[in-house]
Amino acid sequence: MDTTDVETAAGPDLRHYLSILRGYWRGIVTILVAAVLVAFVWTLTQPKIYEASSSGLVAASGATNLGLATAGDTLAKSKATSYASIASTRPVAEAVKDELGLTTSENQLLNDVSVQVPADTAEIRVSALSEDPAQAQEIANAWVQVLAEEAAQIEAGEDEASPVLVRLMPLGRAALPTAPVSPDTRLALAIGAVAGLAAGLGYALIRHHLDRRIRSVDAVNRLGQSVVGTIPADERLGADRQIVDSGNAKTRDRAAHAFAESLRELRTNLAYMDVDHPPKIMVVTSSVPGEGKSSIASNLAVAIAATGRRTVLIDADLRRPVLTDLFGLPSGAGLTDVLSGAAEIDDVLMPYANAPALELLGSGRVPPNPSELLGSNAMKSLLQELAQDAVVLIDAPPLLPVTDAAILAKSADGALVTIKAGKTTIDELEKSLQNLNKVGAHVLGTILNQVPTSGADSAQYGYYGQYYYYASSDDSASSAAGPDAPSPGAHRSTAPDSASSPAPPQPAVAAVGAPMSRRARRANSAD
């Protein structure tokens, strides 16, 4: 395997972990800050310990020439090691305790005092710890003094008249410490930061492992499904369902441009899904309520109708119909009346003024048996009749609560499953796809809805987090070019959908000028 293959194989893993960090950076930072604060508070609760150091030098006397001096130096270094061992004994601790009148035990004194001999020297360094800086200074000085006396007694032996060849001489008094050596605030904060970062990373990995919500296109692809549309979040849709005249309204809002462009891209992807046999009857559904399927179906219908293609939008959510309210059209007779034979289709289709090529078929009266009605032969015949000269979009109920959408998808060319980014779980999507597969319905793809366009989460979706458009002058030129002309700085879909590219194959008959109603066309045919 060459280097390119290795980098390609390692690349997705790195991007995966970086996406985890971006997705949970707030939690990581919170844990990091909390750990540093805990470390800081811990330093405030700990007693302040001061350290004082004193030293003594072991010297050999009687050297009259270089040879004796060298031998004396070697002897002094050897004695220094021996005296250091003596300095760590209880007799020395008892003598210091008695001299200073301390109440501290000998064992505690031995724990608070450390004795060191620097390498290749005859120096003995005594360091004493105490909560009182003055007491630390006194202990260090007294320890060296007592050690010197003990060493002198050992060297003198029983014959006090014989000369002492080696002695320990104190090298001055210890300085009064001015700053505590413990707790070490900097070290504590550094340890807290490292521990907090490690805990934060662990938290992010665990949350990511346990979080089953769909946050990226890759998560959908891993289920074997393609994402045919990525719809960014739009503030205009935040409060309630709403129709956005994408491509028609002039606006300087980048989010509005991104939303309009995403609908165009979705429209183009559907047209190029099967060039020879493009889908004409499409069911728009979701796994659970609240994922924006009705808004997607409505705005997609407006986007398709903006090209002049005759489009029929059917409200087949017979349990909770919303499309007539969404479009601001009167409710009344609709789909259920046509299926029951109480009304003719031409009498209940309602045109949408802002998109003349679009007609809406409301739900009608709520029936007691929605599933049976939607799965009837009358429904299949109606869809086939409408699809002869129109693109038919069906707003269907969610897949998991009821079976209506699965039944409709079997009668249609396929289903588009809406996913709300950061809300829909992998388990819900898998169950929805299983419901469609059980009835033999074709899944056209998924639509990732409400994708964030800013913040850390936007990086997981790549494109819309860095959406760019030119200045208002370019926006005006784009609007003048027509509803389908993309902005000059806009991201282009891999499939052409602009004025400079050939028009994609039309999934339905394209109308020239203002479209006529079905009744007017029948009258012309009769003439």
Short mmCIF file of C-alpha atoms in Angstrom, two decimals:
data_model
loop_
_atom_site.label_atom_id
_atom_site.label_comp_id
_atom_site.label_asym_id
_atom_site.label_seq_id
_atom_site.Cartn_x
_atom_site.Cartn_y
_atom_site.Cartn_z
CA MET A 1 0.00 0.00 0.00
CA ASP A 2 1.47 3.35 -1.03
CA THR A 3 1.52 6.55 0.99
CA THR A 4 -1.58 7.93 -0.70
CA ASP A 5 -3.59 4.88 0.25
CA VAL A 6 -2.39 5.16 3.84
CA GLU A 7 -3.35 8.82 4.03
CA THR A 8 -6.74 8.08 2.49
CA ALA A 9 -7.38 5.31 4.98
CA ALA A 10 -6.27 7.43 7.94
CA GLY A 11 -8.04 10.60 6.80
CA PRO A 12 -11.62 9.68 7.69
CA ASP A 13 -10.56 8.57 11.17
CA LEU A 14 -8.92 11.93 11.86
CA ARG A 15 -11.92 13.81 10.52
CA HIS A 16 -14.17 11.61 12.63
CA TYR A 17 -12.36 12.51 15.84
CA LEU A 18 -12.18 16.16 14.90
CA SER A 19 -15.92 16.16 14.34
CA ILE A 20 -16.38 14.69 17.81
CA LEU A 21 -14.28 17.49 19.30
CA ARG A 22 -16.27 20.11 17.39
CA GLY A 23 -19.55 18.56 18.42
CA TYR A 24 -18.77 18.38 22.14
CA TRP A 25 -16.30 21.22 22.58
CA ARG A 26 -18.58 23.00 25.03
CA GLY A 27 -18.62 19.99 27.34
CA ILE A 28 -14.86 19.55 27.00
CA VAL A 29 -14.21 23.20 27.85
CA THR A 30 -16.65 23.07 30.76
CA ILE A 31 -14.95 20.03 32.27
CA LEU A 32 -11.52 21.57 31.69
CA VAL A 33 -12.46 24.82 33.40
CA ALA A 34 -14.13 22.93 36.25
CA ALA A 35 -11.02 20.82 36.80
CA VAL A 36 -8.79 23.91 36.87
CA LEU A 37 -11.13 25.62 39.34
CA VAL A 38 -11.15 22.53 41.56
CA ALA A 39 -7.36 22.49 41.49
CA PHE A 40 -7.26 26.19 42.39
CA VAL A 41 -9.72 25.77 45.25
CA TRP A 42 -7.70 22.80 46.47
CA THR A 43 -4.58 24.97 46.68
CA LEU A 44 -6.51 27.50 48.77
CA THR A 45 -7.57 24.84 51.28
CA GLN A 46 -4.09 23.36 51.74
CA PRO A 47 -1.76 24.66 54.49
CA LYS A 48 1.18 26.73 53.30
CA ILE A 49 4.48 24.97 53.82
CA TYR A 50 7.79 26.88 53.97
CA GLU A 51 11.23 25.44 53.40
CA ALA A 52 14.54 26.62 54.82
CA SER A 53 17.92 25.16 53.89
CA SER A 54 21.20 25.16 55.79
CA SER A 55 24.44 23.41 54.98
CA GLY A 56 27.71 22.27 56.48
CA LEU A 57 31.06 21.35 55.00
CA VAL A 58 33.08 18.30 55.99
CA ALA A 59 36.75 19.25 56.01
CA ALA A 60 39.91 17.22 56.69
CA SER A 61 42.80 18.91 58.55
CA GLY A 62 46.53 18.26 58.70
CA ALA A 63 47.25 18.38 54.96
CA THR A 64 50.83 19.66 54.45
CA ASN A 65 51.30 18.68 50.80
CA LEU A 66 49.29 17.93 47.71
CA GLY A 67 49.11 14.22 48.34
CA LEU A 68 47.77 14.65 51.83
CA ALA A 69 45.30 17.27 50.62
CA THR A 70 43.96 14.90 47.97
CA ALA A 71 43.65 12.10 50.49
CA GLY A 72 41.93 14.48 52.93
CA ASP A 73 39.43 15.55 50.27
CA THR A 74 38.56 11.94 49.50
CA LEU A 75 38.16 11.26 53.21
CA ALA A 76 35.91 14.30 53.65
CA LYS A 77 33.62 13.18 50.85
CA SER A 78 33.38 9.72 52.36
CA LYS A 79 32.65 11.17 55.79
CA ALA A 80 29.98 13.47 54.34
CA THR A 81 28.01 10.43 53.17
CA SER A 82 28.34 8.88 56.61
CA TYR A 83 27.29 12.07 58.39
CA ALA A 84 24.23 12.34 56.11
CA SER A 85 23.10 8.94 57.35
CA ILE A 86 23.64 10.06 60.95
CA ALA A 87 21.59 13.21 60.30
CA SER A 88 18.54 11.06 59.57
CA THR A 89 18.57 9.27 62.95
CA ARG A 90 16.36 9.74 65.99
CA PRO A 91 19.18 10.96 68.32
CA VAL A 92 19.73 14.00 66.12
CA ALA A 93 15.96 14.63 65.94
CA GLU A 94 15.67 14.35 69.75
CA ALA A 95 18.55 16.76 70.26
CA VAL A 96 17.01 19.35 67.91
CA LYS A 97 13.64 18.95 69.59
CA ASP A 98 15.12 19.53 73.03
CA GLU A 99 17.23 22.47 71.90
CA LEU A 100 14.30 24.30 70.28
CA GLY A 101 11.65 23.15 72.75
CA LEU A 102 9.42 21.74 70.01
CA THR A 103 6.25 19.75 70.63
CA THR A 104 6.57 17.93 67.34
CA SER A 105 7.40 14.24 67.55
CA GLU A 106 10.77 12.89 66.44
CA ASN A 107 9.16 10.93 63.63
CA GLN A 108 7.43 14.02 62.32
CA LEU A 109 10.70 15.95 62.46
CA LEU A 110 12.45 13.22 60.48
CA ASN A 111 9.67 13.41 57.86
CA ASP A 112 9.95 17.20 57.65
CA VAL A 113 13.74 17.24 57.32
CA SER A 114 15.67 16.00 54.31
CA VAL A 115 19.47 15.61 54.14
CA GLN A 116 21.35 15.53 50.86
CA VAL A 117 24.98 15.31 49.79
CA PRO A 118 25.56 16.86 46.35
CA ALA A 119 27.42 14.55 44.01
CA ASP A 120 31.23 14.57 44.34
CA THR A 121 31.22 17.13 47.18
CA ALA A 122 31.82 17.13 50.91
CA GLU A 123 28.81 19.41 51.54
CA ILE A 124 25.78 18.34 53.57
CA ARG A 125 22.53 20.19 52.89
CA VAL A 126 19.69 20.09 55.39
CA SER A 127 16.21 21.26 54.32
CA ALA A 128 13.41 21.70 56.87
CA LEU A 129 9.70 22.08 56.21
CA SER A 130 7.22 23.86 58.47
CA GLU A 131 4.04 25.90 58.34
CA ASP A 132 5.98 28.62 60.21
CA PRO A 133 8.82 30.08 58.12
CA ALA A 134 10.79 31.10 61.23
CA GLN A 135 10.48 27.61 62.69
CA ALA A 136 11.69 26.09 59.42
CA GLN A 137 14.74 28.36 59.59
CA GLU A 138 15.47 27.41 63.20
CA ILE A 139 15.11 23.68 62.57
CA ALA A 140 17.50 23.78 59.58
CA ASN A 141 20.16 25.73 61.52
CA ALA A 142 19.80 23.61 64.65
CA TRP A 143 19.94 20.38 62.64
CA VAL A 144 23.31 21.28 61.11
CA GLN A 145 24.64 22.42 64.49
CA VAL A 146 23.54 19.23 66.29
CA LEU A 147 24.94 17.10 63.46
CA ALA A 148 28.29 18.89 63.76
CA GLU A 149 28.37 18.13 67.49
CA GLU A 150 27.46 14.50 66.92
CA ALA A 151 30.17 14.20 64.26
CA ALA A 152 32.76 15.77 66.57
CA GLN A 153 31.94 13.28 69.34
CA ILE A 154 32.19 10.37 66.93
CA GLU A 155 35.54 11.55 65.54
CA ALA A 156 37.03 12.28 68.99
CA GLY A 157 36.29 8.81 70.28
CA GLU A 158 37.47 7.84 73.77
CA ASP A 159 40.83 9.64 73.50
CA GLU A 160 39.89 13.27 73.67
CA ALA A 161 43.56 14.33 73.55
CA SER A 162 44.13 12.92 70.05
CA PRO A 163 43.67 15.43 67.19
CA VAL A 164 40.45 15.37 65.15
CA LEU A 165 41.27 14.90 61.48
CA VAL A 166 37.74 15.46 60.07
CA ARG A 167 35.10 17.87 61.26
CA LEU A 168 31.76 19.27 60.09
CA MET A 169 31.66 23.04 59.95
CA PRO A 170 28.33 24.95 59.53
CA LEU A 171 28.39 27.30 56.53
CA GLY A 172 26.18 30.05 57.91
CA ARG A 173 22.58 30.40 58.94
CA ALA A 174 19.61 29.52 56.76
CA ALA A 175 17.72 32.36 55.13
CA LEU A 176 14.19 33.11 56.27
CA PRO A 177 11.83 31.77 53.57
CA THR A 178 9.46 34.36 52.16
CA ALA A 179 7.29 32.22 49.86
CA PRO A 180 5.72 28.81 50.48
CA VAL A 181 6.92 25.81 48.51
CA SER A 182 3.64 23.99 48.95
CA PRO A 183 1.04 24.02 47.61
CA ASP A 184 2.52 24.74 44.19
CA THR A 185 -0.31 26.67 42.54
CA ARG A 186 1.14 26.51 39.04
CA LEU A 187 1.77 22.80 39.23
CA ALA A 188 -1.69 22.17 40.68
CA LEU A 189 -3.34 24.18 37.90
CA ALA A 190 -1.30 22.38 35.26
CA ILE A 191 -2.27 18.99 36.67
CA GLY A 192 -5.89 20.11 36.87
CA ALA A 193 -5.80 21.25 33.26
CA VAL A 194 -4.31 17.96 32.05
CA ALA A 195 -6.76 15.92 34.11
CA GLY A 196 -9.67 18.09 32.98
CA LEU A 197 -8.68 17.78 29.33
CA ALA A 198 -8.39 14.02 29.63
CA ALA A 199 -11.76 13.83 31.39
CA GLY A 200 -13.31 16.12 28.77
CA LEU A 201 -12.03 14.01 25.90
CA GLY A 202 -13.30 10.89 27.64
CA TYR A 203 -16.67 12.55 28.13
CA ALA A 204 -16.83 13.48 24.43
CA LEU A 205 -15.97 9.96 23.29
CA ILE A 206 -18.48 8.37 25.65
CA ARG A 207 -21.22 10.83 24.69
CA HIS A 208 -20.51 10.25 21.02
CA HIS A 209 -20.65 6.50 21.52
CA LEU A 210 -23.94 6.69 23.40
CA ASP A 211 -25.46 9.47 21.28
CA ARG A 212 -27.58 7.86 18.58
CA ARG A 213 -28.75 11.11 17.03
CA ILE A 214 -27.86 11.71 13.40
CA ARG A 215 -25.50 14.65 13.15
CA SER A 216 -23.77 14.14 9.81
CA VAL A 217 -24.23 12.90 6.28
CA ASP A 218 -21.72 10.12 6.96
CA ALA A 219 -23.99 8.72 9.68
CA VAL A 220 -26.76 8.30 7.10
CA ASN A 221 -24.39 6.85 4.51
CA ARG A 222 -23.24 4.22 6.99
CA LEU A 223 -26.83 2.93 7.02
CA GLY A 224 -26.64 2.36 3.28
CA GLN A 225 -28.83 5.35 2.44
CA SER A 226 -27.95 8.37 0.35
CA VAL A 227 -28.68 11.97 1.28
CA VAL A 228 -30.32 13.62 -1.73
CA GLY A 229 -30.77 16.95 -0.02
CA THR A 230 -29.22 18.93 2.82
CA ILE A 231 -31.52 21.71 3.98
CA PRO A 232 -29.91 24.34 6.22
CA ALA A 233 -31.65 25.89 9.19
CA ASP A 234 -33.59 29.02 8.33
CA GLU A 235 -34.83 31.48 10.94
CA ARG A 236 -37.97 32.05 8.87
CA LEU A 237 -38.98 28.47 9.58
CA GLY A 238 -38.03 28.51 13.24
CA ALA A 239 -41.27 29.68 14.80
CA ASP A 240 -43.75 27.63 12.77
CA ARG A 241 -44.29 25.90 9.44
CA GLN A 242 -44.04 28.40 6.65
CA ILE A 243 -43.85 28.64 2.89
CA VAL A 244 -40.70 30.39 1.72
CA ASP A 245 -40.84 31.65 -1.85
CA SER A 246 -37.32 30.52 -2.56
CA GLY A 247 -35.82 31.98 -5.69
CA ASN A 248 -38.53 34.63 -6.02
CA ALA A 249 -38.01 36.89 -3.03
CA LYS A 250 -35.06 39.27 -2.88
CA THR A 251 -33.16 38.99 0.37
CA ARG A 252 -29.69 39.67 1.68
CA ASP A 253 -29.93 36.99 4.35
CA ARG A 254 -27.29 34.34 3.73
CA ALA A 255 -29.39 31.71 5.47
CA ALA A 256 -32.26 32.48 3.09
CA HIS A 257 -29.94 32.10 0.10
CA ALA A 258 -28.64 28.81 1.49
CA PHE A 259 -32.16 27.52 1.98
CA ALA A 260 -33.18 28.48 -1.56
CA GLU A 261 -30.05 26.94 -3.06
CA SER A 262 -30.52 23.73 -1.10
CA LEU A 263 -34.06 23.35 -2.47
CA ARG A 264 -32.76 23.85 -6.01
CA GLU A 265 -30.09 21.26 -5.43
CA LEU A 266 -32.65 18.81 -4.04
CA ARG A 267 -34.90 19.48 -7.03
CA THR A 268 -32.02 18.81 -9.43
CA ASN A 269 -30.94 15.66 -7.62
CA LEU A 270 -34.46 14.27 -7.93
CA ALA A 271 -34.55 15.05 -11.66
CA TYR A 272 -31.21 13.31 -12.21
CA MET A 273 -31.97 10.38 -9.94
CA ASP A 274 -33.18 8.35 -12.93
CA VAL A 275 -32.78 10.25 -16.18
CA ASP A 276 -34.78 7.77 -18.23
CA HIS A 277 -37.58 7.38 -15.69
CA PRO A 278 -37.51 10.30 -13.23
CA PRO A 279 -39.85 9.89 -10.25
CA LYS A 280 -43.19 11.61 -10.73
CA ILE A 281 -45.00 10.48 -7.57
CA MET A 282 -42.99 11.06 -4.41
CA VAL A 283 -43.99 10.59 -0.79
CA VAL A 284 -42.36 12.96 1.70
CA THR A 285 -42.39 11.49 5.18
CA SER A 286 -40.28 11.22 8.34
CA SER A 287 -39.68 8.86 11.21
CA VAL A 288 -41.45 10.79 13.95
CA PRO A 289 -43.40 14.06 14.14
CA GLY A 290 -41.53 17.34 14.32
CA GLU A 291 -38.86 16.66 11.71
CA GLY A 292 -40.14 19.22 9.20
CA LYS A 293 -41.58 16.92 6.53
CA SER A 294 -44.55 19.18 5.77
CA SER A 295 -42.34 22.25 5.39
CA ILE A 296 -39.94 20.33 3.16
CA ALA A 297 -42.76 18.95 0.99
CA SER A 298 -44.38 22.38 0.62
CA ASN A 299 -41.23 24.34 -0.14
CA LEU A 300 -39.96 21.63 -2.49
CA ALA A 301 -43.28 21.79 -4.36
CA VAL A 302 -42.87 25.57 -4.69
CA ALA A 303 -39.29 25.11 -5.93
CA ILE A 304 -40.36 22.57 -8.57
CA ALA A 305 -43.30 24.70 -9.67
CA ALA A 306 -40.98 27.71 -10.02
CA THR A 307 -39.42 26.02 -13.07
CA GLY A 308 -42.81 25.90 -14.82
CA ARG A 309 -43.41 22.20 -14.19
CA ARG A 310 -46.95 21.44 -13.23
CA THR A 311 -46.87 20.28 -9.62
CA VAL A 312 -49.58 18.84 -7.39
CA LEU A 313 -49.06 18.76 -3.63
CA ILE A 314 -51.35 16.37 -1.76
CA ASP A 315 -52.00 16.56 1.96
CA ALA A 316 -52.24 12.85 2.79
CA ASP A 317 -51.67 13.33 6.50
CA LEU A 318 -55.32 12.60 7.21
CA ARG A 319 -54.78 12.49 10.95
CA ARG A 320 -53.10 15.89 11.36
CA PRO A 321 -53.51 17.88 8.11
CA VAL A 322 -51.61 21.17 7.99
CA LEU A 323 -51.03 22.14 4.35
CA THR A 324 -54.09 24.34 3.84
CA ASP A 325 -53.19 26.39 6.90
CA LEU A 326 -49.58 26.48 5.80
CA PHE A 327 -50.46 27.90 2.38
CA GLY A 328 -53.18 30.13 3.77
CA LEU A 329 -55.84 28.40 1.67
CA PRO A 330 -59.36 27.54 2.78
CA SER A 331 -59.95 24.07 4.13
CA GLY A 332 -62.91 22.04 3.00
CA ALA A 333 -63.41 19.30 0.44
CA GLY A 334 -60.23 17.49 -0.48
CA LEU A 335 -58.58 14.11 -0.90
CA THR A 336 -61.02 12.08 1.17
CA ASP A 337 -63.97 13.55 -0.73
CA VAL A 338 -62.41 12.62 -4.07
CA LEU A 339 -61.62 9.08 -2.93
CA SER A 340 -65.13 8.58 -1.61
CA GLY A 341 -66.68 9.90 -4.83
CA ALA A 342 -68.25 12.93 -3.15
CA ALA A 343 -66.25 15.41 -5.28
CA GLU A 344 -64.32 15.63 -8.54
CA ILE A 345 -60.60 16.22 -8.51
CA ASP A 346 -60.89 19.36 -10.66
CA ASP A 347 -63.31 20.86 -8.16
CA VAL A 348 -61.03 20.54 -5.13
CA LEU A 349 -57.59 21.36 -6.56
CA MET A 350 -56.55 24.80 -5.33
CA PRO A 351 -53.93 26.90 -7.19
CA TYR A 352 -51.24 28.74 -5.26
CA ALA A 353 -51.01 32.37 -6.35
CA ASN A 354 -47.28 32.80 -5.78
CA ALA A 355 -46.48 29.71 -7.89
CA PRO A 356 -49.08 29.36 -10.68
CA ALA A 357 -47.79 25.91 -11.68
CA LEU A 358 -48.57 24.56 -8.22
CA GLU A 359 -51.91 23.12 -7.16
CA LEU A 360 -52.79 21.91 -3.71
CA LEU A 361 -55.08 19.05 -2.83
CA GLY A 362 -56.13 19.36 0.78
CA SER A 363 -56.90 16.44 3.04
CA GLY A 364 -60.64 16.96 3.22
CA ARG A 365 -62.70 15.59 6.06
CA VAL A 366 -60.82 13.36 8.51
CA PRO A 367 -61.95 9.76 7.92
CA PRO A 368 -62.22 7.01 10.56
CA ASN A 369 -60.00 4.67 8.52
CA PRO A 370 -57.10 6.65 6.99
CA SER A 371 -54.85 3.63 6.26
CA GLU A 372 -57.56 1.75 4.34
CA LEU A 373 -58.50 4.86 2.38
CA LEU A 374 -54.90 5.65 1.39
CA GLY A 375 -54.27 2.08 0.35
CA SER A 376 -57.37 1.82 -1.80
CA ASN A 377 -57.44 1.35 -5.54
CA ALA A 378 -59.11 4.73 -5.82
CA MET A 379 -56.00 6.34 -4.33
CA LYS A 380 -53.73 4.51 -6.77
CA SER A 381 -55.89 5.55 -9.71
CA LEU A 382 -55.91 9.15 -8.55
CA LEU A 383 -52.13 9.25 -8.29
CA GLN A 384 -51.69 7.74 -11.74
CA GLU A 385 -54.13 10.23 -13.23
CA LEU A 386 -52.39 13.21 -11.65
CA ALA A 387 -48.91 11.94 -12.62
CA GLN A 388 -49.81 11.96 -16.33
CA ASP A 389 -49.09 15.67 -16.60
CA ALA A 390 -47.72 16.73 -13.21
CA VAL A 391 -45.13 16.03 -10.55
CA VAL A 392 -47.01 14.73 -7.53
CA LEU A 393 -45.67 15.32 -4.02
CA ILE A 394 -47.47 13.67 -1.11
CA ASP A 395 -47.14 14.93 2.44
CA ALA A 396 -47.57 11.70 4.40
CA PRO A 397 -47.71 11.00 8.15
CA PRO A 398 -44.59 9.84 10.01
CA LEU A 399 -43.57 6.22 9.48
CA LEU A 400 -43.23 5.01 13.05
CA PRO A 401 -46.55 6.06 14.65
CA VAL A 402 -48.76 4.86 11.75
CA THR A 403 -48.53 2.81 8.56
CA ASP A 404 -50.06 5.41 6.22
CA ALA A 405 -46.75 6.58 4.73
CA ALA A 406 -45.55 3.05 4.00
CA ILE A 407 -48.81 2.24 2.23
CA LEU A 408 -48.59 5.41 0.14
CA ALA A 409 -44.93 4.83 -0.69
CA LYS A 410 -45.79 1.44 -2.17
CA SER A 411 -48.20 3.14 -4.58
CA ALA A 412 -45.72 5.89 -5.43
CA ASP A 413 -42.41 5.95 -7.29
CA GLY A 414 -40.62 6.21 -3.98
CA ALA A 415 -40.33 7.90 -0.62
CA LEU A 416 -38.17 10.74 0.65
CA VAL A 417 -37.47 10.36 4.36
CA THR A 418 -36.89 13.62 6.22
CA ILE A 419 -34.30 13.61 9.00
CA LYS A 420 -33.92 16.44 11.47
CA ALA A 421 -30.22 16.95 12.13
CA GLY A 422 -29.34 16.46 15.78
CA LYS A 423 -32.77 15.03 16.69
CA THR A 424 -33.60 11.96 14.64
CA THR A 425 -31.82 8.88 15.98
CA ILE A 426 -30.18 6.10 14.03
CA ASP A 427 -32.61 3.61 15.58
CA GLU A 428 -35.62 5.63 14.42
CA LEU A 429 -34.30 5.89 10.88
CA GLU A 430 -33.44 2.18 10.74
CA LYS A 431 -36.93 1.28 11.93
CA SER A 432 -38.52 3.61 9.38
CA LEU A 433 -36.50 2.11 6.54
CA GLN A 434 -37.49 -1.36 7.69
CA ASN A 435 -41.16 -0.38 7.57
CA LEU A 436 -40.74 0.78 3.98
CA ASN A 437 -38.82 -2.34 2.98
CA LYS A 438 -41.48 -4.62 4.47
CA VAL A 439 -44.12 -3.32 2.05
CA GLY A 440 -41.72 -3.27 -0.89
CA ALA A 441 -41.61 0.52 -1.14
CA HIS A 442 -38.71 2.21 -2.90
CA VAL A 443 -36.65 4.67 -0.89
CA LEU A 444 -35.50 7.51 -3.12
CA GLY A 445 -33.23 8.88 -0.44
CA THR A 446 -33.15 10.96 2.70
CA ILE A 447 -33.33 14.69 3.28
CA LEU A 448 -31.21 16.06 6.11
CA ASN A 449 -33.20 18.97 7.49
CA GLN A 450 -32.41 21.84 9.85
CA VAL A 451 -28.66 21.57 9.31
CA PRO A 452 -26.88 24.24 11.38
CA THR A 453 -25.15 26.92 9.32
CA SER A 454 -22.98 28.30 12.10
CA GLY A 455 -21.27 27.11 15.23
CA ALA A 456 -19.27 23.96 15.89
CA ASP A 457 -21.95 21.60 14.61
CA SER A 458 -21.94 23.21 11.15
CA ALA A 459 -18.46 21.81 10.43
CA GLN A 460 -19.88 18.29 10.43
CA TYR A 461 -21.95 19.13 7.35
CA GLY A 462 -19.11 20.86 5.51
CA TYR A 463 -20.76 23.08 2.94
CA TYR A 464 -23.39 25.23 4.63
CA GLY A 465 -21.17 26.14 7.56
CA GLN A 466 -19.09 28.28 5.17
CA TYR A 467 -21.81 29.41 2.75
CA TYR A 468 -20.80 32.47 0.80
CA TYR A 469 -22.59 34.88 -1.46
CA TYR A 470 -21.50 38.04 -3.21
CA ALA A 471 -22.71 41.55 -2.35
CA SER A 472 -26.22 42.80 -2.81
CA SER A 473 -25.51 43.86 -6.37
CA ASP A 474 -24.72 40.30 -7.32
CA ASP A 475 -27.83 39.15 -5.51
CA SER A 476 -29.91 41.52 -7.59
CA ALA A 477 -28.30 40.24 -10.78
CA SER A 478 -29.02 36.69 -9.70
CA SER A 479 -32.66 37.52 -9.04
CA ALA A 480 -32.98 39.22 -12.39
CA ALA A 481 -31.56 36.15 -14.12
CA GLY A 482 -34.48 34.11 -12.86
CA PRO A 483 -35.45 31.99 -9.87
CA ASP A 484 -33.23 29.14 -10.96
CA ALA A 485 -30.05 31.15 -11.54
CA PRO A 486 -27.66 30.50 -8.65
CA SER A 487 -25.76 33.33 -7.03
CA PRO A 488 -22.26 33.89 -8.50
CA GLY A 489 -20.51 32.80 -5.32
CA ALA A 490 -22.85 29.97 -4.53
CA HIS A 491 -21.80 26.39 -4.31
CA ARG A 492 -22.86 24.51 -7.43
CA SER A 493 -24.33 21.08 -7.36
CA THR A 494 -22.52 18.34 -9.21
CA ALA A 495 -25.59 18.17 -11.46
CA PRO A 496 -26.13 21.35 -13.51
CA ASP A 497 -29.10 23.45 -12.48
CA SER A 498 -28.20 26.94 -13.64
CA ALA A 499 -28.99 29.13 -16.58
CA SER A 500 -25.56 28.38 -18.13
CA SER A 501 -26.13 24.63 -18.12
CA PRO A 502 -28.47 22.54 -20.25
CA ALA A 503 -31.88 22.08 -18.71
CA PRO A 504 -32.19 18.73 -16.94
CA PRO A 505 -34.68 16.18 -18.20
CA GLN A 506 -38.09 17.19 -17.00
CA PRO A 507 -39.89 14.64 -14.87
CA ALA A 508 -43.17 16.12 -16.06
CA VAL A 509 -44.45 18.10 -18.98
CA ALA A 510 -43.03 21.63 -18.84
CA ALA A 511 -45.58 24.40 -19.25
CA VAL A 512 -44.97 27.48 -21.32
CA GLY A 513 -46.34 30.62 -19.75
CA ALA A 514 -49.00 30.47 -17.09
CA PRO A 515 -50.30 26.92 -16.64
CA MET A 516 -53.93 26.12 -17.32
CA SER A 517 -56.14 24.23 -14.90
CA ARG A 518 -57.01 20.62 -15.56
CA ARG A 519 -60.59 21.58 -16.46
CA ALA A 520 -59.39 24.17 -19.02
CA ARG A 521 -57.08 21.65 -20.64
CA ARG A 522 -59.91 19.12 -20.93
CA ALA A 523 -62.09 21.77 -22.53
CA ASN A 524 -59.38 22.56 -25.08
CA SER A 525 -58.98 18.88 -25.85
CA ALA A 526 -62.71 18.51 -26.42
CA ASP A 527 -62.67 21.48 -28.83
#
